[in-house]
């Protein structure tokens, strides 16, 4: 058995990181986020599949593909977190641990950002800690998977 695979999925507009509202999302690019994840994965001895899409349907298909393939999902759903029942349904259907990440603190922004459908499927949420939130989520997921293996 190789290292467990964790799928790290990113939704719409996250390809614009670094250019997009840097005061809110920071100066790091999506490539920088991927590097943080690669380094955390090496340290934690897990494998990652890091992806981004602007498409709601594509994001849902990627979640579905995780069934039987990945051991856990870390997802920054972008704006779809606030709007997509379909994404929630996909996350509920795969029966995998899910951690939700937001770079910004969604609770100190507009009211509509305070609700996330995705949270209904998530074991935990990291928000407001910028890129380091991804590293924290990977650390937590590696721990969750070790607990599962001990059972
Ligand atoms: C990213 C987005 O694109 C927004 O739509 C969310 C989230 C917040 C983030 O902080 O990473 O509201």
Coordinates of C-alpha atoms and ligand atoms in Angstrom, one line a residue:
X1 CA 0.0 0.0 0.0
X2 CA 1.4 3.4 -1.0
X3 CA 0.8 6.7 0.8
X4 CA -2.9 7.6 1.1
X5 CA -4.1 10.0 -1.7
X6 CA -5.7 13.3 -0.6
X7 CA -7.5 15.2 -3.3
X8 CA -7.1 19.0 -3.0
X9 CA -9.8 20.7 -5.1
X10 CA -10.1 24.4 -5.8
X11 CA -13.1 26.1 -7.3
X12 CA -13.8 29.2 -9.4
X13 CA -11.5 32.2 -9.5
X14 CA -8.8 30.6 -7.4
X15 CA -6.7 30.6 -10.6
X16 CA -6.6 34.4 -10.2
X17 CA -4.9 34.2 -6.8
X18 CA -2.1 36.8 -6.5
X19 CA -3.9 39.2 -8.9
X20 CA -7.3 39.0 -7.4
X21 CA -8.1 41.4 -4.5
X22 CA -4.7 40.9 -2.8
X23 CA -5.8 42.7 0.3
X24 CA -8.3 39.9 0.9
X25 CA -6.7 36.9 -0.7
X26 CA -3.0 37.7 -0.4
X27 CA -0.2 37.9 -3.0
X28 CA 0.4 34.1 -3.2
X29 CA -0.5 32.5 -6.6
X30 CA -2.2 29.2 -7.0
X31 CA 1.2 27.7 -7.9
X32 CA 2.4 28.9 -4.5
X33 CA -0.5 27.2 -2.9
X34 CA 0.3 24.0 -4.7
X35 CA 4.0 24.2 -3.5
X36 CA 2.8 24.6 0.1
X37 CA 0.6 21.5 -0.4
X38 CA 3.5 19.5 -2.0
X39 CA 5.8 20.3 0.8
X40 CA 3.2 19.5 3.5
X41 CA 2.4 16.2 1.7
X42 CA 6.1 15.2 1.6
X43 CA 6.4 16.0 5.3
X44 CA 3.3 14.0 6.2
X45 CA 4.0 11.1 3.8
X46 CA 0.7 11.5 1.9
X47 CA 0.1 11.8 -1.8
X48 CA -1.9 14.7 -3.2
X49 CA -3.9 15.4 -6.4
X50 CA -4.1 19.2 -6.6
X51 CA -6.6 20.7 -9.1
X52 CA -8.5 23.9 -9.9
X53 CA -11.5 24.5 -12.1
X54 CA -13.9 27.3 -12.8
X55 CA -16.7 24.9 -13.7
X56 CA -19.3 23.8 -11.2
X57 CA -20.0 20.5 -13.2
X58 CA -16.3 19.7 -13.5
X59 CA -15.8 20.3 -9.7
X60 CA -18.7 17.9 -9.0
X61 CA -17.3 15.3 -11.4
X62 CA -13.9 15.5 -9.7
X63 CA -15.6 15.0 -6.3
X64 CA -17.4 11.9 -7.7
X65 CA -14.1 10.5 -9.0
X66 CA -12.7 10.6 -5.5
X67 CA -14.9 7.6 -4.5
X68 CA -12.7 4.5 -4.4
X69 CA -9.7 6.5 -5.4
X70 CA -8.8 9.1 -2.7
X71 CA -8.9 8.7 1.1
X72 CA -10.0 12.3 1.7
X73 CA -11.0 15.6 0.1
X74 CA -9.7 19.1 0.9
X75 CA -11.8 21.6 -0.9
X76 CA -11.8 25.4 -1.4
X77 CA -15.1 25.7 -3.2
X78 CA -14.7 29.4 -4.0
X79 CA -18.1 31.0 -4.5
X80 CA -19.8 27.6 -5.1
X81 CA -19.6 27.0 -1.4
X82 CA -22.2 29.7 -0.9
X83 CA -24.5 28.6 -3.8
X84 CA -24.2 25.0 -4.8
X85 CA -26.5 22.3 -3.3
X86 CA -25.3 20.1 -6.1
X87 CA -21.7 20.3 -4.9
X88 CA -22.9 19.5 -1.3
X89 CA -24.8 16.5 -2.6
X90 CA -21.6 15.3 -4.4
X91 CA -19.5 15.7 -1.3
X92 CA -22.1 13.8 0.8
X93 CA -22.3 11.0 -1.7
X94 CA -18.6 10.0 -1.7
X95 CA -18.4 9.0 1.9
X96 CA -15.0 10.4 2.5
X97 CA -13.7 12.8 5.1
X98 CA -13.9 16.4 3.8
X99 CA -12.1 19.5 5.1
X100 CA -13.2 22.9 3.8
X101 CA -10.6 25.7 3.3
X102 CA -11.2 29.4 2.7
X103 CA -8.2 31.7 2.4
X104 CA -10.2 34.7 3.8
X105 CA -12.2 34.8 7.0
X106 CA -15.6 34.5 5.5
X107 CA -17.2 35.5 8.8
X108 CA -15.8 39.0 8.7
X109 CA -16.9 39.8 5.1
X110 CA -20.3 40.2 3.5
X111 CA -23.2 38.4 5.1
X112 CA -23.8 36.1 2.1
X113 CA -20.4 34.6 2.6
X114 CA -21.1 33.4 6.1
X115 CA -23.2 30.5 4.9
X116 CA -21.5 27.6 3.1
X117 CA -23.4 24.6 1.8
X118 CA -20.1 22.7 1.7
X119 CA -19.8 23.0 5.5
X120 CA -22.7 20.6 5.9
X121 CA -20.5 17.9 4.4
X122 CA -17.2 19.0 6.1
X123 CA -15.7 17.5 9.2
X124 CA -13.9 20.8 9.7
X125 CA -13.3 24.2 8.2
X126 CA -10.2 26.3 8.1
X127 CA -10.7 30.0 7.2
X128 CA -9.0 33.3 7.4
X129 CA -5.4 31.9 7.6
X130 CA -4.5 32.4 4.0
X131 CA -2.3 29.8 2.2
X132 CA -1.2 28.3 5.5
X133 CA -4.8 27.0 5.9
X134 CA -4.0 24.4 3.2
X135 CA -1.0 23.1 5.1
X136 CA -3.1 23.0 8.3
X137 CA -5.9 21.1 6.5
X138 CA -3.4 18.6 5.1
X139 CA -1.9 18.0 8.6
X140 CA -5.4 17.5 10.0
X141 CA -6.4 15.1 7.2
X142 CA -3.2 13.0 7.6
X143 CA -4.1 12.7 11.3
X144 CA -7.8 11.8 10.5
X145 CA -6.6 9.0 8.1
X146 CA -4.1 7.7 10.7
X147 CA -7.0 7.5 13.2
X148 CA -9.1 5.6 10.6
X149 CA -6.2 3.1 10.0
X150 CA -6.0 2.5 13.8
X151 CA -9.6 1.5 14.0
Ligands
LIG1 C1 -12.8 32.1 -2.1 C2 -13.7 32.7 -2.9 O1 -13.6 32.7 -4.2 C3 -14.9 33.3 -2.4 O2 -16.1 33.2 -3.2 C4 -15.3 32.8 -1.0 C5 -13.0 32.0 -0.7 C6 -14.1 32.9 -0.1 C7 -11.7 32.1 0.1 O3 -11.5 32.9 1.0 O4 -10.7 31.3 -0.3 O5 -16.3 33.6 -0.5

